[in-house]
XYZ file of C-alpha atoms in Angstrom:
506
model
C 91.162 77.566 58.698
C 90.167 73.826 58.882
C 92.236 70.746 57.655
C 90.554 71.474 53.875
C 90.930 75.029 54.056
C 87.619 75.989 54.439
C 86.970 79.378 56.273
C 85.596 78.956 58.997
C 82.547 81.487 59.408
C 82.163 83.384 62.531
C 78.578 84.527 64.022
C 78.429 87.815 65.798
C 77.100 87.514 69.028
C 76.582 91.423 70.410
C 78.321 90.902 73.500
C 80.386 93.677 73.939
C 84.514 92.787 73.973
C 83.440 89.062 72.795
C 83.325 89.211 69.233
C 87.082 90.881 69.585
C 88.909 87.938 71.658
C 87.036 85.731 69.876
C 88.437 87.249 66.162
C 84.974 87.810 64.886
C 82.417 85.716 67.042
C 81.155 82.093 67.467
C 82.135 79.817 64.717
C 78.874 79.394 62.993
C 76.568 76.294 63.020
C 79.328 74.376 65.890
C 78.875 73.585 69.496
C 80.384 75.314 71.975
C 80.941 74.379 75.407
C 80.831 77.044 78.155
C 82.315 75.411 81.677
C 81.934 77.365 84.703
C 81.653 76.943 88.411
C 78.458 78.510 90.331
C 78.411 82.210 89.754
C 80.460 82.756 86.791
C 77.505 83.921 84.694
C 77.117 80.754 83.037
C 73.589 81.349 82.733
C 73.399 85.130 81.909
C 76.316 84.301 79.025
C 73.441 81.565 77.337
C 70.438 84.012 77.139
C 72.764 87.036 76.181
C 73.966 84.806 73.025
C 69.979 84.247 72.192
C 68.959 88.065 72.765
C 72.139 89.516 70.781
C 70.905 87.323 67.721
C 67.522 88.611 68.315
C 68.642 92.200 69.195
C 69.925 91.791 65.364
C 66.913 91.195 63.782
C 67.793 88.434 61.655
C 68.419 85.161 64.205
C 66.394 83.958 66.606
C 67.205 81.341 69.500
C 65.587 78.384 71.541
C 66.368 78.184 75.133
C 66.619 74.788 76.587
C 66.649 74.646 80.380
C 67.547 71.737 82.439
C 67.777 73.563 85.910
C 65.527 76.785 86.277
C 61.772 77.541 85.263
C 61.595 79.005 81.776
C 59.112 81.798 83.898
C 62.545 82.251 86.296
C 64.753 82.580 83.792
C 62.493 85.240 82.475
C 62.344 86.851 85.741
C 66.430 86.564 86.278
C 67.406 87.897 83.161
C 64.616 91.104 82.877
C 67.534 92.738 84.810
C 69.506 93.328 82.069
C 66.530 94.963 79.439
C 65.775 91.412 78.074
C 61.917 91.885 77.211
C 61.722 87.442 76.509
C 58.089 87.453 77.517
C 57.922 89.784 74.182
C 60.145 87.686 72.470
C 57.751 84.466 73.036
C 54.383 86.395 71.461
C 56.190 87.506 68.716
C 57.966 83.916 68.009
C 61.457 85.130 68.144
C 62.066 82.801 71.497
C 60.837 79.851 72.296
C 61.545 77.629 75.905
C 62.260 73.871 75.727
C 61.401 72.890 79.613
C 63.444 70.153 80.606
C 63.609 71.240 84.224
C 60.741 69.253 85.532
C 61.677 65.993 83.932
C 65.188 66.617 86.476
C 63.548 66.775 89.555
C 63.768 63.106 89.644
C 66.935 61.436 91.692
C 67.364 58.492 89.452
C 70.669 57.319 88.396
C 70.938 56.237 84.317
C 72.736 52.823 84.403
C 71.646 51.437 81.241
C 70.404 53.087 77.975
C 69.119 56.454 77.849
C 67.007 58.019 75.014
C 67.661 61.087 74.180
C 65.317 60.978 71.298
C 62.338 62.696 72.708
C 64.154 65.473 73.975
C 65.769 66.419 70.520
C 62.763 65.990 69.329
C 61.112 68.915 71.094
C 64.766 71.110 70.539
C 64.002 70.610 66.906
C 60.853 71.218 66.914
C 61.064 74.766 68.644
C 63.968 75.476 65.909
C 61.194 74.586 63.155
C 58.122 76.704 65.031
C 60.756 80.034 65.633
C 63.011 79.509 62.697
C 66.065 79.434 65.282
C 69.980 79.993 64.375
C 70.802 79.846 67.843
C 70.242 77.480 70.908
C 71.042 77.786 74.520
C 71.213 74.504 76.481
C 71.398 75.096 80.161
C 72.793 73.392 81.811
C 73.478 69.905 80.108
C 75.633 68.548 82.763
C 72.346 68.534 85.032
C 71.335 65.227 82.799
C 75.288 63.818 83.027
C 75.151 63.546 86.792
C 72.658 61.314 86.499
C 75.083 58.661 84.301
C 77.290 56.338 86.100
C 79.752 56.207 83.105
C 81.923 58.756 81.802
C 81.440 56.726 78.114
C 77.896 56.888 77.997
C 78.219 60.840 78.998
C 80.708 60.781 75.811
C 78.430 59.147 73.962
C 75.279 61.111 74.232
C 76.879 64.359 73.928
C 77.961 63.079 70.601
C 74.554 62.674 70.102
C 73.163 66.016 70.858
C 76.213 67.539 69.475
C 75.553 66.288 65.636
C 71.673 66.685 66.349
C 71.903 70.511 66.711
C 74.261 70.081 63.995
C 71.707 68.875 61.608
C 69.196 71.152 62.889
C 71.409 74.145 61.255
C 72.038 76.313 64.534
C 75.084 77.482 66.552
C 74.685 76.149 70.034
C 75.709 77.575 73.261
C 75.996 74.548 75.998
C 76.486 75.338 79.740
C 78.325 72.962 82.371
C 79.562 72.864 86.049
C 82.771 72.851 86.953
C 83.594 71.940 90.889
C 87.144 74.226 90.799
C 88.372 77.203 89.026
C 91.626 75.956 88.108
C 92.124 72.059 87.403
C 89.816 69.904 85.545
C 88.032 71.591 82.570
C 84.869 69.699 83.290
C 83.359 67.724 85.823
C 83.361 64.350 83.346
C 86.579 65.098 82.105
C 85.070 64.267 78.692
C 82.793 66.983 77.777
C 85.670 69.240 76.435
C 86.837 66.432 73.923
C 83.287 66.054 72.584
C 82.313 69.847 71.758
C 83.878 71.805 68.752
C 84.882 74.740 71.071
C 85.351 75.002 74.871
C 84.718 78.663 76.559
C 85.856 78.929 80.446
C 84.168 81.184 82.787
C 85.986 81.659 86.040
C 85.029 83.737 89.576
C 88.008 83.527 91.405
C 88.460 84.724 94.976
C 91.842 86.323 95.402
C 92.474 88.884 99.036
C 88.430 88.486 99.364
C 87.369 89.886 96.520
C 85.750 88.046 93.435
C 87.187 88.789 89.991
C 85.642 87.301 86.558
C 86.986 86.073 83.559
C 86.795 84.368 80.319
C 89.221 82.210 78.179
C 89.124 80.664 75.384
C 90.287 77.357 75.454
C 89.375 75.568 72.332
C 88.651 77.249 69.255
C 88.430 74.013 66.675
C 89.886 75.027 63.289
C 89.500 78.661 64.072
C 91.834 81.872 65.545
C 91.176 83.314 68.617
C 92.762 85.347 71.278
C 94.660 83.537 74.125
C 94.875 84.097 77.755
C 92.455 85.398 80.595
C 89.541 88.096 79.735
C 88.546 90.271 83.163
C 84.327 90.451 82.133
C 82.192 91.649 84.301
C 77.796 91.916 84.747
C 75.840 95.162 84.386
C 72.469 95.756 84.631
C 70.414 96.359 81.834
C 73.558 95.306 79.884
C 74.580 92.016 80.259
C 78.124 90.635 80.398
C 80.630 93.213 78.853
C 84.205 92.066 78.414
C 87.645 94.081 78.918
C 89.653 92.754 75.780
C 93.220 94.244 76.647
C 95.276 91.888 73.796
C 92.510 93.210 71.090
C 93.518 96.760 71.895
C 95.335 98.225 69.285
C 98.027 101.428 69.730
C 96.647 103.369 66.835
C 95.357 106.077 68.527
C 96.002 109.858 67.522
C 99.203 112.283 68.478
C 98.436 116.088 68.770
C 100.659 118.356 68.972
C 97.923 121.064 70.390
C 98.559 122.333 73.967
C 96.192 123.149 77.016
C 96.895 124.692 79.803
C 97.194 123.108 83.413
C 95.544 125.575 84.689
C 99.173 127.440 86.273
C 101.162 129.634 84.002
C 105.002 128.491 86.171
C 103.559 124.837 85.403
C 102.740 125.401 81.916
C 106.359 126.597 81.768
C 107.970 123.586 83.474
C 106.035 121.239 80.696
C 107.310 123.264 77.685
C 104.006 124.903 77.264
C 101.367 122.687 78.708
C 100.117 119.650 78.821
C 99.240 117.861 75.414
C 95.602 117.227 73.914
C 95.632 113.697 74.430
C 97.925 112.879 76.993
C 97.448 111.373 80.405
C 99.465 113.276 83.209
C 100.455 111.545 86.592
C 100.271 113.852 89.785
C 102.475 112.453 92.366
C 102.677 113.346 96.028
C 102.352 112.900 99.722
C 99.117 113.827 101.658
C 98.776 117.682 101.808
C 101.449 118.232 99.393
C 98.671 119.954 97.082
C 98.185 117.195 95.097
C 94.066 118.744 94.862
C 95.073 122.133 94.256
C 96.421 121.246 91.149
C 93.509 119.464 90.315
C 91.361 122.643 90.891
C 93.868 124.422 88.560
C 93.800 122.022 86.099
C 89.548 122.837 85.993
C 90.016 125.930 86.330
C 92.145 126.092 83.274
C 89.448 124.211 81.051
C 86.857 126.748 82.403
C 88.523 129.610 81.334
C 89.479 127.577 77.532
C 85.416 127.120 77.393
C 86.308 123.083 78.154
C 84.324 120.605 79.881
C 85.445 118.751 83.003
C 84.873 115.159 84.532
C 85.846 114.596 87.504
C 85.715 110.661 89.814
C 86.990 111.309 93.328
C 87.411 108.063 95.299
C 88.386 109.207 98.878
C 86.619 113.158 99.000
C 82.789 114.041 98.590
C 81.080 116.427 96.468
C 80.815 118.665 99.301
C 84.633 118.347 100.243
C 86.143 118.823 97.100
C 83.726 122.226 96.445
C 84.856 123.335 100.185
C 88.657 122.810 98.856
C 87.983 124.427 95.984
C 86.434 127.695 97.131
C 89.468 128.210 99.259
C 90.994 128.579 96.163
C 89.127 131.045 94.086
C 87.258 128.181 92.282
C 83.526 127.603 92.404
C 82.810 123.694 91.553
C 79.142 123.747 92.785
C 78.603 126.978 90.410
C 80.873 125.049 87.498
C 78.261 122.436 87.515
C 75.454 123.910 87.349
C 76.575 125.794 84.251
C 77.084 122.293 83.056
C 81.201 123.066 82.603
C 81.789 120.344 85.115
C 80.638 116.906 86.354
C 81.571 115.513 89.460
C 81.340 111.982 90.269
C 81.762 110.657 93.783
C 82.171 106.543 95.183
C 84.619 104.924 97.329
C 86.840 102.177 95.637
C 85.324 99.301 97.679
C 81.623 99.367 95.785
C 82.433 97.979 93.341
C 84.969 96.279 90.983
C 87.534 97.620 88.997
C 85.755 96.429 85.577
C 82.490 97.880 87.035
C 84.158 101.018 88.016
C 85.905 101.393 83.981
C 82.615 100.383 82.328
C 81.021 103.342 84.169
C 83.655 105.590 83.581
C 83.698 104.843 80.011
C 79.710 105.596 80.078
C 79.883 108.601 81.868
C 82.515 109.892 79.342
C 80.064 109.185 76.234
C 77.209 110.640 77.914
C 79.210 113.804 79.227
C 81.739 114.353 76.339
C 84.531 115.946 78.336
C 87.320 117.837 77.465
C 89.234 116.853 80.297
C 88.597 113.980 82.698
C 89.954 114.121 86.476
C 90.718 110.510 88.465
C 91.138 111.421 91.888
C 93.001 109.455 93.446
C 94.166 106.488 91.108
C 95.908 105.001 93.483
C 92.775 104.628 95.988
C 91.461 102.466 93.255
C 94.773 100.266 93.287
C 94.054 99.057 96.771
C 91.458 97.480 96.229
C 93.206 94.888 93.172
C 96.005 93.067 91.866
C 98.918 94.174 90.270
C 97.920 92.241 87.234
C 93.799 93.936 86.887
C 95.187 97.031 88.204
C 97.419 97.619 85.251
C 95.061 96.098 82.857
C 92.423 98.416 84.113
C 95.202 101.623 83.702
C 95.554 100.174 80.230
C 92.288 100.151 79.444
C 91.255 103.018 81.066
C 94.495 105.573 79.328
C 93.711 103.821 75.820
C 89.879 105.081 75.542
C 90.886 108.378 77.310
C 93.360 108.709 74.085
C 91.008 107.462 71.382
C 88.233 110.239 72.479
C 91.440 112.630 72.487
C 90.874 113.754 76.303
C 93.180 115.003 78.432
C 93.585 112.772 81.568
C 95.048 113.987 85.037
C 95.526 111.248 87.372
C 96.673 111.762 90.868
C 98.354 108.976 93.597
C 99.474 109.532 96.580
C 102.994 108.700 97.999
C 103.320 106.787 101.319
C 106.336 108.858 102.480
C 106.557 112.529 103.103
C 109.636 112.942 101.983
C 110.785 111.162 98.757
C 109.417 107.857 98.160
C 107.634 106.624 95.038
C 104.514 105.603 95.647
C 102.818 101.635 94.301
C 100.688 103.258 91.326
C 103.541 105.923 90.167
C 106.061 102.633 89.976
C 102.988 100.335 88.433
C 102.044 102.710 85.502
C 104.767 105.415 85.233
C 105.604 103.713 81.394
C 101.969 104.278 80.527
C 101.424 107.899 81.422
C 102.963 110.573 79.121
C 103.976 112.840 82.009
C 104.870 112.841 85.649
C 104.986 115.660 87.733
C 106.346 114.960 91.572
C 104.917 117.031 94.479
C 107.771 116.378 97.564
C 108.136 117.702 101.064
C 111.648 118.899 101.405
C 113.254 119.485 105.095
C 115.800 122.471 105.235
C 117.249 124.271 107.801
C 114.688 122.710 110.162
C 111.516 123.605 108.262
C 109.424 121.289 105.755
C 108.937 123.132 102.371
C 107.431 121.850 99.393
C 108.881 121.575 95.884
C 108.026 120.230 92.185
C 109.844 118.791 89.189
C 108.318 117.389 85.884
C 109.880 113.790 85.989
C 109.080 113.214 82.613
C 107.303 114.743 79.733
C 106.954 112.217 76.929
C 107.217 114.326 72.872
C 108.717 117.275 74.459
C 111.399 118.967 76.190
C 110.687 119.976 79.929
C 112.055 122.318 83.140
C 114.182 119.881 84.805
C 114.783 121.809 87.969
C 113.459 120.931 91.355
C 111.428 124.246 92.373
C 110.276 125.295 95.310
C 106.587 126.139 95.723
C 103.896 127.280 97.992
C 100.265 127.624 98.652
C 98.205 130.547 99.757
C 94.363 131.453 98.639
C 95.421 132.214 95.625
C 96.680 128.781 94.536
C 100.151 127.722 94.058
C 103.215 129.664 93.394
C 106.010 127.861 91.739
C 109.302 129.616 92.730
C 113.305 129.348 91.808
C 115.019 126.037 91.633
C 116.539 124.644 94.630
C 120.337 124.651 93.740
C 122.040 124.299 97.571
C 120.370 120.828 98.514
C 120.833 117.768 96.634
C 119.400 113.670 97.110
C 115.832 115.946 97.742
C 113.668 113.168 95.886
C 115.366 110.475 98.099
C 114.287 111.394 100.838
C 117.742 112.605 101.889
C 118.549 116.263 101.496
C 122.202 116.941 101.220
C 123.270 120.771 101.739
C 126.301 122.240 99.822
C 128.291 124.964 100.446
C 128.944 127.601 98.167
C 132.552 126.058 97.460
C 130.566 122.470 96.615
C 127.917 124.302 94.172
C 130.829 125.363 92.832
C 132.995 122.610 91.835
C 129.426 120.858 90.907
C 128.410 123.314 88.315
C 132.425 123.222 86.755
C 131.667 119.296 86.754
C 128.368 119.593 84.960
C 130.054 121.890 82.578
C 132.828 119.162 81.662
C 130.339 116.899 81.113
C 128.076 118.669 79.138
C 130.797 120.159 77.421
């Protein structure tokens, strides 16, 4: 609402996750000022606005260009399915090329006119019928003013120009640090109605993106730090974590892991649309159970996805044969996808915006992230959560069932970083655990937690032969086993534990 209470009316850009942070879009027929330092997408963000109003059908846009070609921007941005050569014949686009008139090192020190150059904006907006504009990059023309009032000044100008020309306009500037001054005048920010940041930080050598929205004039928006990232023949697609709402559905239907004694630790199974945590040391099985777990959908005529980040295709069909289970045979019936990279190719926003497409596109039953916490080495606590978040909350809106494995850095006890990072997101845990007794390392399993239902909560020992794993009897003479530090008790100690237990439970 404005000082009159007026709504404010939003435009609709098309760029996936904006129109939520932004609470419906870019407020209509207002400048906005988009500040970013080299490589923030600064550029790709002012052609996407113009080719999601023309992707529409209804609004078409006038590009303004102080820096590249209009013929390279048309080559840069073909990348992402941006036809603007098409655009041009059919009068949807239209360039203004200011580029050439910048190649000039001249400082302004007195009066600059600004006339002619609105002119040919406005004239573009009359020849294509605009509603949107694209001016990149303005700052370009401030560097060349020696005084921060008459950069104030002439962005005034422009400003109410494209005002009166009745468009929403997108304008680009530098920034020379990612934190710190918004804009490289200082006085840019003050001018426009609305102030976007762009940011492409460097944090333990790797580059992460983001948006905020800084200045929304007389308008709502959501607050805080936006992970985005670039994909061909896409564009930019945001992550909008704070416009993510917990409405998704509860089932109360069952599937089966895949292993009848785990079925019967978890009360029955594993929920429709739960995600399940799979926590263990290396060679504790942690892959068997995965195999199960397919195996299980098979045989309920479900569909599989499965992203390994450490093993290859052929590794994880070698494991699985050993086991009974034929993955290469699986996908060529088409009852199971595997999908194969190593955490370092890309980000984690590029790595959940595939994930998410390979889920439309393959319509699982059942999806299979192996090993979660592979992916958590390569971010920071903070984007490693939000991707988890992310990542669970889609999984639960399509109503999948989602295993996730980590692995522990101890072989005995130990929790490992991911389990501790996301243990309040998942709905279950199950802990794999090496267990030394009597001089020999055995394995064992408990369900740590098994959200909506009641659960086995013995430690039981289990092993692993070609025929997959055998979950045994509970393992009532050792205690302090998930520690790390297995105590053994006598039968006189068992005893006096289990008349404790039964005063306390009464």
């Amino acid at each position: 609402m404005n000082s009159n209470g007026m709504h404010i009316k939003k435009l609709m850009t098309g760029i996936p996750g904006f129109d939520q942070i932004t609470n419906g879009g870019m407020p209509k027929n207002r400048t906005t000022l988009v500040v970013g330092t080299a490589g923030s997408a600064k550029t790709v963000l002012a052609a996407q606005f113009l080719a999601g109003g023309i992707s529409k059908g209804d609004e078409n846009g006038v590009f303004v260009t102080f820096e590249e070609t209009p013929l390279n921007i048309c080559r840069n941005m073909s990348g992402f399915g941006w036809d603007i050569k098409k655009w041009e014949a059919e009068n949807k686009w239209a360039f203004v090329d200011a580029s050439q008139e910048m190649e000039h090192d001249t400082v302004v020190t007195g009066n600059y006119d600004f006339g002619s150059l609105l002119a040919r904006i406005e004239h573009a907006v009359k020849k294509v019928d605009a509603k949107r504009v694209s001016l990149d990059s303005l700052g370009t023309i401030f560097t060349r003013f020696a005084d921060a009032s008459i950069v104030r000044r002439e962005l005034f100008r422009v400003a109410n120009a494209l005002r009166d020309m009745d468009v929403t306009a997108l304008i680009t500037a530098e920034r020379v640090q990612e934190y710190g001054d918004i804009s490289r005048h200082g006085v840019e920010e003050f001018v426009a109605d609305n102030v976007i940041i762009l940011r492409n930080v460097l944090a333990d050598e790797k580059r992460r993106r983001t948006m905020e929205i800084l200045k929304f004039r007389g308008t709502d928006h959501q607050k805080g730090e936006f992970p985005f990232t670039v994909v061909t023949g896409k564009g930019i697609i945001l992550i909008p974590l704070s416009a993510m709402e917990l409405a998704q559905h509860s089932s109360q239907t069952r599937v089966s892991s895949g292993n009848i004694e785990l079925d019967k630790m978890c009360g029955g199974g594993f929920f429709r649309d739960s995600i399940i945590l799979i926590s263990g040391a290396t060679g504790a099985g942690k892959t068997l159970v995965v195999t199960e777990f397919v195996s299980g959908g098979v045989k309920n005529n479900e569909r599989t996805l499965l992203f390994a980040f450490e093993e290859s295709p052929a590794q994880l069909s070698r494991n699985a044969i050993g086991w009974g289970v034929d993955f290469e045979a699986l996908e060529k019936k088409g009852s199971l996808k595997i999908i194969c990279a190593y955490p370092e190719t890309a980000g984690l926003e590029d790595h959940l915006i595939r994930i998410k497409a390979e889920i439309e596109e393959f319509k699982p039953n059942r999806i299979v992230l192996e090993s979660l916490s592979a992916l958590g080495r390569i971010s920071s606590f903070k984007s490693f959560r939000e991707f988890v978040i992310a990542l669970t909350s889609f999984i639960k809106e399509k109503e999948i069932v989602g295993l996730f494995t980590s692995t522990t850095a101890a072989f005995t006890g130990g929790a490992s970083t991911t389990e501790s990072h996301i243990s309040t997101i998942t709905d279950s845990i199950i802990l794999l655990r090496y267990v030394e007794i009597f001089g020999e390392m055995r394995r064992c399993i408990t369900v740590l937690k098994m959200r909506g239902s009641s659960h086995d909560k013995d430690i039981r020992e289990y092993t692993i032969d070609g025929q997959g794993m055998h979950i045994g009897k509970p393992l009532r003479n050792v205690t302090g086993i998930l520690g790390g530090t297995p105590t053994y008790l006598s039968p006189q100690e068992q005893e006096r534990v289990g008349d404790l237990f039964k005063e306390v439970t009464g």
